[in-house]
CSV table of C-alpha atoms and ligand atoms in Angstrom, one decimal:
chain,number,residue,atom,x,y,z
M,1298,UNK,CA,-0.1,0.2,0.1
M,1299,UNK,CA,1.6,3.6,-0.7
M,1300,UNK,CA,2.3,6.0,1.9
M,1301,UNK,CA,0.3,9.7,2.3
M,1302,UNK,CA,1.0,12.2,4.9
M,1303,UNK,CA,0.1,15.3,5.4
M,1304,UNK,CA,-0.4,18.7,8.0
M,1305,UNK,CA,-2.9,21.0,8.7
M,1306,UNK,CA,-1.7,24.3,11.1
M,1307,UNK,CA,-3.8,24.7,14.0
M,1308,UNK,CA,-3.8,28.4,13.2
M,1309,UNK,CA,-7.1,30.3,13.3
M,1310,UNK,CA,-10.6,28.6,12.7
M,1311,UNK,CA,-11.0,25.8,9.8
M,1312,UNK,CA,-12.0,27.4,6.6
M,1313,UNK,CA,-13.7,25.5,3.8
M,1314,UNK,CA,-10.9,25.9,2.1
M,1315,UNK,CA,-9.2,23.9,4.0
M,1316,UNK,CA,-11.3,21.4,4.4
M,1317,UNK,CA,-12.7,21.2,0.9
M,1318,UNK,CA,-8.7,21.1,-0.1
M,1319,UNK,CA,-6.7,19.0,2.5
M,1320,UNK,CA,-9.4,17.5,5.2
M,1321,UNK,CA,-12.0,15.7,2.7
M,1322,UNK,CA,-9.7,14.5,0.3
M,1323,UNK,CA,-8.2,13.1,2.8
M,1324,UNK,CA,-11.2,11.0,4.1
M,1325,UNK,CA,-11.3,9.7,0.5
M,1326,UNK,CA,-7.7,8.7,0.5
M,1327,UNK,CA,-8.5,6.4,4.0
M,1328,UNK,CA,-9.5,3.5,2.2
M,1329,UNK,CA,-6.2,3.4,-0.5
M,1330,UNK,CA,-3.4,4.3,1.5
M,1331,UNK,CA,-1.7,4.0,4.6
M,1332,UNK,CA,-2.4,7.8,5.7
M,1333,UNK,CA,0.1,9.6,7.9
M,1334,UNK,CA,-2.0,12.9,9.6
M,1335,UNK,CA,-0.4,15.9,11.7
M,1336,UNK,CA,-1.4,18.6,13.5
M,1337,UNK,CA,1.4,20.5,12.9
M,1338,UNK,CA,1.7,22.5,15.6
M,1339,UNK,CA,4.8,24.3,15.5
M,1340,UNK,CA,4.5,25.8,12.6
M,1341,UNK,CA,1.5,27.4,14.4
M,1342,UNK,CA,4.4,29.0,16.1
M,1343,UNK,CA,5.6,31.1,13.2
M,1344,UNK,CA,3.1,34.2,13.9
M,1345,UNK,CA,2.3,35.1,17.7
M,1346,UNK,CA,-0.7,32.7,19.5
M,1347,UNK,CA,-2.8,33.8,21.7
M,1348,UNK,CA,-2.0,30.2,24.2
M,1349,UNK,CA,-5.6,30.1,25.0
M,1350,UNK,CA,-7.3,30.8,21.4
M,1351,UNK,CA,-4.1,27.8,20.2
M,1352,UNK,CA,-5.2,25.2,22.6
M,1353,UNK,CA,-9.2,25.8,21.6
M,1354,UNK,CA,-7.8,25.7,17.8
M,1355,UNK,CA,-5.9,22.5,18.3
M,1356,UNK,CA,-8.1,20.3,19.6
M,1357,UNK,CA,-11.4,21.8,17.5
M,1358,UNK,CA,-8.6,20.5,14.3
M,1359,UNK,CA,-8.2,17.3,15.4
M,1360,UNK,CA,-12.3,17.0,16.3
M,1361,UNK,CA,-12.9,17.9,12.6
M,1362,UNK,CA,-10.6,15.6,11.5
M,1363,UNK,CA,-12.5,12.8,13.4
M,1364,UNK,CA,-15.9,14.7,12.2
M,1365,UNK,CA,-15.6,14.7,8.9
M,1366,UNK,CA,-14.5,10.5,8.8
M,1367,UNK,CA,-10.8,9.9,9.5
M,1368,UNK,CA,-10.9,6.9,11.5
M,1369,UNK,CA,-8.3,6.3,13.4
M,1370,UNK,CA,-7.9,2.8,12.9
M,1371,UNK,CA,-6.6,3.3,9.9
M,1372,UNK,CA,-5.3,6.6,9.3
M,1373,UNK,CA,-2.2,7.6,12.0
M,1374,UNK,CA,-3.5,10.7,13.6
M,1375,UNK,CA,-0.6,12.7,15.9
M,1376,UNK,CA,0.6,16.5,17.2
M,1377,UNK,CA,3.6,17.5,15.8
M,1378,UNK,CA,4.4,18.9,18.9
M,1379,UNK,CA,4.1,14.4,20.7
M,1380,UNK,CA,7.4,13.8,18.1
M,1381,UNK,CA,10.5,15.7,18.8
M,1382,UNK,CA,11.9,13.9,16.3
M,1383,UNK,CA,10.7,16.4,13.5
M,1384,UNK,CA,12.8,19.9,15.4
M,1385,UNK,CA,15.8,17.5,15.4
M,1386,UNK,CA,15.8,17.1,11.4
M,1387,UNK,CA,14.2,20.6,11.2
M,1388,UNK,CA,17.5,21.4,12.1
M,1389,UNK,CA,20.1,18.8,10.0
M,1390,UNK,CA,17.5,19.9,6.7
M,1391,UNK,CA,18.0,23.7,7.5
M,1392,UNK,CA,21.2,22.9,7.5
M,1393,UNK,CA,20.9,21.5,4.1
M,1394,UNK,CA,19.0,23.9,2.5
M,1395,UNK,CA,19.8,27.6,1.2
M,1396,UNK,CA,19.1,31.1,2.2
M,1397,UNK,CA,18.3,31.3,-1.9
M,1398,UNK,CA,16.0,28.3,-1.9
M,1399,UNK,CA,13.8,29.6,1.5
M,1400,UNK,CA,13.3,33.1,-0.3
M,1401,UNK,CA,12.7,31.6,-3.5
M,1402,UNK,CA,9.2,30.0,-1.5
M,1403,UNK,CA,6.2,31.9,-2.4
M,1404,UNK,CA,4.8,31.9,1.4
M,1405,UNK,CA,7.5,34.1,2.2
M,1406,UNK,CA,8.1,35.7,-0.8
M,1407,UNK,CA,4.3,37.3,-0.3
M,1408,UNK,CA,5.1,38.3,3.1
M,1409,UNK,CA,7.3,40.1,2.7
M,1410,UNK,CA,6.4,42.2,0.2
M,1411,UNK,CA,3.9,42.9,2.8
M,1412,UNK,CA,5.8,44.1,5.1
M,1413,UNK,CA,8.7,47.5,4.1
M,1414,UNK,CA,11.7,45.8,5.7
M,1415,UNK,CA,12.0,41.8,6.1
M,1416,UNK,CA,13.4,42.7,9.6
M,1417,UNK,CA,9.7,42.7,11.0
M,1418,UNK,CA,8.9,38.6,9.9
M,1419,UNK,CA,9.7,35.9,12.4
M,1420,UNK,CA,13.0,34.3,11.2
M,1421,UNK,CA,10.3,30.8,11.9
M,1422,UNK,CA,8.1,32.6,8.7
M,1423,UNK,CA,11.7,32.2,6.4
M,1424,UNK,CA,12.4,29.0,8.2
M,1425,UNK,CA,10.1,26.8,8.0
M,1426,UNK,CA,9.6,25.2,5.3
M,1427,UNK,CA,12.7,22.2,6.5
M,1428,UNK,CA,10.4,22.2,9.4
M,1429,UNK,CA,7.7,20.9,6.6
M,1430,UNK,CA,10.2,18.7,5.0
M,1431,UNK,CA,11.9,17.2,8.4
M,1432,UNK,CA,7.6,16.8,9.1
M,1433,UNK,CA,7.8,14.8,5.6
M,1434,UNK,CA,11.1,12.9,5.6
M,1435,UNK,CA,10.9,11.6,8.6
M,1436,UNK,CA,8.8,8.7,7.4
M,1437,UNK,CA,8.9,8.4,4.0
M,1438,UNK,CA,5.8,8.8,2.2
M,1439,UNK,CA,5.2,7.6,-1.5
M,1440,UNK,CA,2.7,11.6,-2.3
M,1441,UNK,CA,2.0,14.6,0.5
M,1442,UNK,CA,-1.9,15.6,-0.2
M,1443,UNK,CA,-2.0,19.4,0.5
M,1444,UNK,CA,-3.6,22.5,-1.7
M,1445,UNK,CA,-1.5,24.3,-4.6
M,1446,UNK,CA,0.1,26.4,-2.0
M,1447,UNK,CA,1.9,24.1,-0.8
M,1448,UNK,CA,3.1,23.0,-3.9
M,1449,UNK,CA,6.4,24.6,-3.2
M,1450,UNK,CA,7.4,23.5,0.1
M,1451,UNK,CA,7.2,19.5,-0.9
M,1452,UNK,CA,8.9,19.8,-3.9
M,1453,UNK,CA,11.3,21.4,-1.7
M,1454,UNK,CA,11.4,18.5,0.3
M,1455,UNK,CA,12.1,16.1,-2.8
M,1456,UNK,CA,15.1,18.8,-3.9
M,1457,UNK,CA,16.7,18.4,-0.2
M,1458,UNK,CA,15.5,14.2,0.1
M,1459,UNK,CA,17.5,14.1,-2.7
M,1460,UNK,CA,20.5,16.2,-2.2
M,1461,UNK,CA,21.0,14.3,1.5
M,1462,UNK,CA,20.9,11.0,-0.3
M,1463,UNK,CA,24.0,12.2,-3.2
M,1464,UNK,CA,25.8,13.2,-0.1
M,1465,UNK,CA,25.5,10.8,2.1
M,1466,UNK,CA,23.9,8.0,-0.3
M,1467,UNK,CA,20.5,6.5,0.0
M,1468,UNK,CA,18.2,8.0,3.6
M,1469,UNK,CA,14.8,9.2,2.3
M,1470,UNK,CA,12.5,8.6,-0.6
M,1471,UNK,CA,11.8,11.2,-3.1
M,1472,UNK,CA,7.9,12.2,-2.5
M,1473,UNK,CA,5.0,13.8,-4.6
M,1474,UNK,CA,2.7,16.4,-4.2
M,1475,UNK,CA,-0.6,15.3,-5.0
M,1476,UNK,CA,-3.0,18.5,-5.5
M,1477,UNK,CA,-6.8,17.6,-6.4
M,1478,UNK,CA,-7.3,18.3,-9.8
M,1479,UNK,CA,-10.7,20.0,-8.6
M,1480,UNK,CA,-10.7,22.1,-4.7
M,1481,UNK,CA,-6.6,22.6,-4.8
M,1482,UNK,CA,-7.5,26.7,-4.3
M,1483,UNK,CA,-10.6,27.8,-3.3
M,1484,UNK,CA,-10.7,31.3,-3.4
M,1485,UNK,CA,-12.4,34.1,-1.4
M,1486,UNK,CA,-16.1,34.7,-2.3
M,1487,UNK,CA,-15.7,37.9,-2.0
M,1488,UNK,CA,-12.7,38.4,-3.8
M,1489,UNK,CA,-12.8,35.3,-6.2
M,1490,UNK,CA,-8.7,36.3,-7.2
M,1491,UNK,CA,-7.4,35.4,-3.7
M,1492,UNK,CA,-7.0,32.0,-2.0
M,1493,UNK,CA,-9.9,31.5,0.5
M,1494,UNK,CA,-7.6,31.9,3.7
M,1495,UNK,CA,-7.9,31.8,7.6
M,1496,UNK,CA,-6.1,35.0,8.7
M,1497,UNK,CA,-9.1,36.9,6.6
M,1498,UNK,CA,-10.7,36.7,10.4
M,1499,UNK,CA,-13.5,39.4,9.7
M,1500,UNK,CA,-14.3,38.7,5.6
M,1501,UNK,CA,-16.9,37.7,4.2
M,1502,UNK,CA,-15.6,35.7,1.6
M,1503,UNK,CA,-14.6,32.8,4.2
M,1504,UNK,CA,-16.7,30.5,5.2
M,1505,UNK,CA,-15.4,28.2,8.8
M,1506,UNK,CA,-16.9,25.2,9.7
M,1507,UNK,CA,-17.7,26.0,13.0
M,1508,UNK,CA,-19.8,28.4,12.1
M,1509,UNK,CA,-23.4,29.1,12.5
M,1510,UNK,CA,-25.0,27.3,9.6
M,1511,UNK,CA,-27.5,30.1,8.5
M,1512,UNK,CA,-24.3,32.3,8.9
M,1513,UNK,CA,-22.0,30.3,6.2
M,1514,UNK,CA,-25.2,30.1,4.0
M,1515,UNK,CA,-25.5,33.8,3.5
M,1516,UNK,CA,-22.2,33.9,2.6
M,1517,UNK,CA,-23.1,31.1,0.0
M,1518,UNK,CA,-25.7,33.6,-1.0
M,1519,UNK,CA,-24.2,36.9,-1.0
M,1520,UNK,CA,-20.9,36.2,-3.2
M,1521,UNK,CA,-19.5,38.3,-5.7
M,1522,UNK,CA,-20.1,36.7,-9.4
M,1523,UNK,CA,-20.0,37.7,-12.5
M,1524,UNK,CA,-21.2,39.5,-15.5
M,1525,UNK,CA,-23.8,37.3,-17.6
M,1526,UNK,CA,-26.4,35.1,-15.6
M,1527,UNK,CA,-25.2,31.9,-17.3
M,1528,UNK,CA,-23.1,29.1,-15.5
M,1529,UNK,CA,-20.0,27.3,-16.9
M,1530,UNK,CA,-16.5,26.7,-15.3
M,1531,UNK,CA,-13.9,29.2,-16.6
M,1532,UNK,CA,-11.9,30.7,-13.6
M,1533,UNK,CA,-9.9,34.0,-15.9
M,1534,UNK,CA,-13.8,35.4,-16.9
M,1535,UNK,CA,-16.1,34.0,-14.4
M,1536,UNK,CA,-13.7,33.8,-11.1
M,1537,UNK,CA,-17.2,34.0,-8.9
M,1538,UNK,CA,-18.9,31.1,-10.7
M,1539,UNK,CA,-15.9,28.9,-11.1
M,1540,UNK,CA,-15.1,28.9,-7.5
M,1541,UNK,CA,-18.1,27.8,-6.7
M,1542,UNK,CA,-18.7,25.6,-8.8
M,1543,UNK,CA,-15.9,23.6,-8.0
M,1544,UNK,CA,-17.4,24.3,-4.3
M,1545,UNK,CA,-21.2,22.4,-5.3
M,1546,UNK,CA,-18.6,19.4,-7.2
M,1547,UNK,CA,-16.8,18.3,-4.2
M,1548,UNK,CA,-19.2,18.4,-2.2
M,1549,UNK,CA,-22.2,17.0,-3.7
M,1550,UNK,CA,-19.4,14.8,-5.5
M,1551,UNK,CA,-21.1,15.8,-9.1
M,1552,UNK,CA,-18.3,16.7,-11.6
M,1553,UNK,CA,-18.3,20.5,-12.9
M,1554,UNK,CA,-19.9,19.2,-16.3
M,1555,UNK,CA,-22.5,17.9,-14.6
M,1556,UNK,CA,-23.5,21.1,-12.8
M,1557,UNK,CA,-23.1,23.3,-15.8
M,1558,UNK,CA,-25.3,20.2,-17.3
M,1559,UNK,CA,-28.3,20.4,-14.3
M,1560,UNK,CA,-27.9,25.0,-14.1
M,1561,UNK,CA,-28.1,25.4,-17.7
M,1562,UNK,CA,-30.2,28.4,-18.1
M,1563,UNK,CA,-31.1,28.6,-15.0
M,1564,UNK,CA,-30.2,31.5,-13.1
M,1565,UNK,CA,-27.3,32.0,-10.7
M,1566,UNK,CA,-29.9,32.5,-7.5
M,1567,UNK,CA,-31.1,29.0,-7.9
M,1568,UNK,CA,-27.2,27.9,-8.9
M,1569,UNK,CA,-26.5,29.3,-5.3
M,1570,UNK,CA,-29.3,28.3,-3.4
M,1571,UNK,CA,-29.1,24.5,-4.2
M,1572,UNK,CA,-25.3,25.1,-3.2
M,1573,UNK,CA,-26.1,26.4,0.2
M,1574,UNK,CA,-27.8,23.3,1.0
M,1575,UNK,CA,-25.5,21.5,-0.1
M,1576,UNK,CA,-23.1,22.9,1.9
M,1577,UNK,CA,-25.7,23.6,5.1
M,1578,UNK,CA,-26.3,19.8,5.2
M,1579,UNK,CA,-22.7,18.6,5.2
M,1580,UNK,CA,-21.9,21.3,7.8
M,1581,UNK,CA,-24.7,20.1,10.1
M,1582,UNK,CA,-23.3,16.4,9.6
M,1583,UNK,CA,-19.7,17.3,10.5
M,1584,UNK,CA,-21.0,19.7,14.0
M,1585,UNK,CA,-23.1,17.4,15.1
M,1586,UNK,CA,-20.2,14.8,15.3
M,1587,UNK,CA,-17.7,17.6,16.5
M,1588,UNK,CA,-19.9,18.5,19.3
M,1589,UNK,CA,-20.3,14.9,20.4
M,1590,UNK,CA,-16.7,14.6,20.3
M,1591,UNK,CA,-15.6,17.0,22.4
M,1592,UNK,CA,-17.7,16.7,25.2
M,1593,UNK,CA,-16.2,12.7,25.2
M,1594,UNK,CA,-12.6,11.9,26.0
M,1595,UNK,CA,-11.9,9.7,22.7
M,1596,UNK,CA,-9.3,12.6,21.2
M,1597,UNK,CA,-6.8,12.3,24.4
M,1598,UNK,CA,-6.5,8.4,23.0
M,1599,UNK,CA,-6.4,8.9,19.8
M,1600,UNK,CA,-3.5,11.1,19.8
M,1601,UNK,CA,-1.7,9.4,22.5
M,1602,UNK,CA,-2.0,6.5,20.1
M,1603,UNK,CA,-1.1,7.8,16.8
M,1604,UNK,CA,1.9,9.3,18.5
M,1605,UNK,CA,3.2,6.0,20.1
M,1606,UNK,CA,2.9,4.3,16.3
M,1607,UNK,CA,4.4,8.1,14.9
M,1608,UNK,CA,7.3,8.4,17.4
M,1609,UNK,CA,8.2,4.5,16.4
M,1610,UNK,CA,9.0,5.2,12.5
M,1611,UNK,CA,10.3,8.8,13.3
M,1612,UNK,CA,12.9,7.9,15.7
M,1613,UNK,CA,14.2,4.6,13.4
M,1614,UNK,CA,14.5,7.1,10.2
M,1615,UNK,CA,16.3,10.1,12.8
M,1616,UNK,CA,18.7,6.9,14.5
M,1617,UNK,CA,19.7,6.1,10.7
M,1618,UNK,CA,19.9,10.0,9.9
M,1619,UNK,CA,22.4,10.2,12.1
M,1620,UNK,CA,24.8,7.8,11.8
M,1621,UNK,CA,24.9,9.1,8.1
M,1622,UNK,CA,25.6,11.7,9.2
M,1623,UNK,CA,27.8,11.3,11.8
M,1624,UNK,CA,26.6,12.8,14.6
M,1625,UNK,CA,26.3,9.1,16.2
M,1626,UNK,CA,29.5,8.4,17.9
M,1627,UNK,CA,28.4,4.8,18.9
M,1628,UNK,CA,29.1,1.8,16.9
V,489,LIG,P1,-2.1,25.1,6.1
V,489,LIG,O1,-2.6,25.2,7.8
V,489,LIG,O2,-1.8,26.9,5.6
V,489,LIG,O3,-3.2,24.8,5.4
V,489,LIG,C1,-3.4,23.0,5.5
V,489,LIG,C2,-3.8,22.7,3.9
V,489,LIG,O4,-5.1,23.7,3.6
V,489,LIG,C3,-4.8,23.5,2.1
V,489,LIG,N1,-5.3,25.0,1.4
V,489,LIG,C4,-6.3,25.0,0.6
V,489,LIG,N2,-6.4,24.4,-0.1
V,489,LIG,C5,-7.6,24.6,-0.9
V,489,LIG,N3,-8.3,26.1,-1.0
V,489,LIG,C6,-7.6,27.1,0.0
V,489,LIG,N4,-8.3,27.9,0.2
V,489,LIG,C7,-6.6,26.9,0.9
V,489,LIG,N5,-6.5,26.6,2.5
V,489,LIG,C8,-5.6,26.3,2.9
V,489,LIG,C9,-3.1,24.1,2.4
V,489,LIG,O5,-2.3,24.1,0.8
V,489,LIG,C10,-2.7,22.3,2.6
V,489,LIG,O6,-3.2,21.5,2.3
V,489,LIG,N6,2.7,23.7,6.5
V,489,LIG,C11,2.0,23.6,6.5
V,489,LIG,C12,1.1,22.4,6.9
V,489,LIG,C13,2.2,21.4,7.2
V,489,LIG,C14,2.1,20.6,6.1
V,489,LIG,C15,3.2,19.6,6.2
V,489,LIG,C16,1.1,20.3,5.1
V,489,LIG,C17,3.3,21.3,8.2
V,489,LIG,N7,4.3,20.5,7.6
V,489,LIG,C18,4.1,18.7,6.0
V,489,LIG,C19,1.9,19.0,4.6
V,489,LIG,C20,3.3,18.2,4.2
V,489,LIG,C21,0.7,25.0,6.1
V,489,LIG,O7,0.3,25.5,6.2
V,489,LIG,O8,-0.4,25.2,5.9
């Protein structure tokens, strides 16, 4: 069975973008792949988090993974900070990546462009791809399912793995990013040229999985649409409707072609109303299960078990790395 690995940061509230681009695909992969999924809480430190809020967001994210259908019997689910090897390998790999490579990461460039001088940006924002490389390479996954914005970081992991293998002999499997063909980049509902993002906390363009259902439905109804009234997929000329078509396709399981056919000759209003209903029903199911999970104690047990499984794998790999690079002096 091929292995997959991915993670999500527990910063901000979980958005429809995270759900469609990451959580929902993970659930669909668990039948056919060995899955390793973790909460990337070390990554959340790149920007100041209020401790109480971070704790809540972390619990929410674990419960949401489970509520969305991730099965802990089949999937190794754990907190990144429970497996120290991530930070340790992150250091070694951080010493193998160049400043030039890190400077070329689009996410960093975007952040740097927004701040007048780079001095204001935490060093973690610059360095975090190294930690992400370690997250991936510790477990030898074949595939890393991520949204489009993370593709570059997975490609960097591949380059660093190759560099390490050439320098010290074969150690890491070269991972491949896996981007969903539909839903890999869910856009903001008010500005469909921008990614839907959890950092825009006040935005009407971002749907949060745990928001009241009627609020999310309203956001769909007031989503910005394009000129004309026909419903077809054309991200360049009709970014608003194309984004909604992608969301609808993932939530309903219908292809974009089928949806275009279904809504031929109908206006935006009817289309949005149906999408709002489909979204509302899915969110309701998730929220009901989330509420059940949050009132019980299963989450701690699941995380303990997941951490133990992950530690076994990570320790073995780190020991191998440390032997090869000359850190271990015992034979
Ligand atoms: P993060 O927490 O920003 O996002 C988690 C996942 O959600 C995807 N995503 C989206 N997909 C579609 N449309 C959107 N609007 C959207 N917004 C976010 C992201 O691409 C991602 O797949 N550094 C990573 C977390 C991480 C990781 C890893 C992932 C740490 N280590 C190792 C994979 C492997 C991050 O910040 O993702």
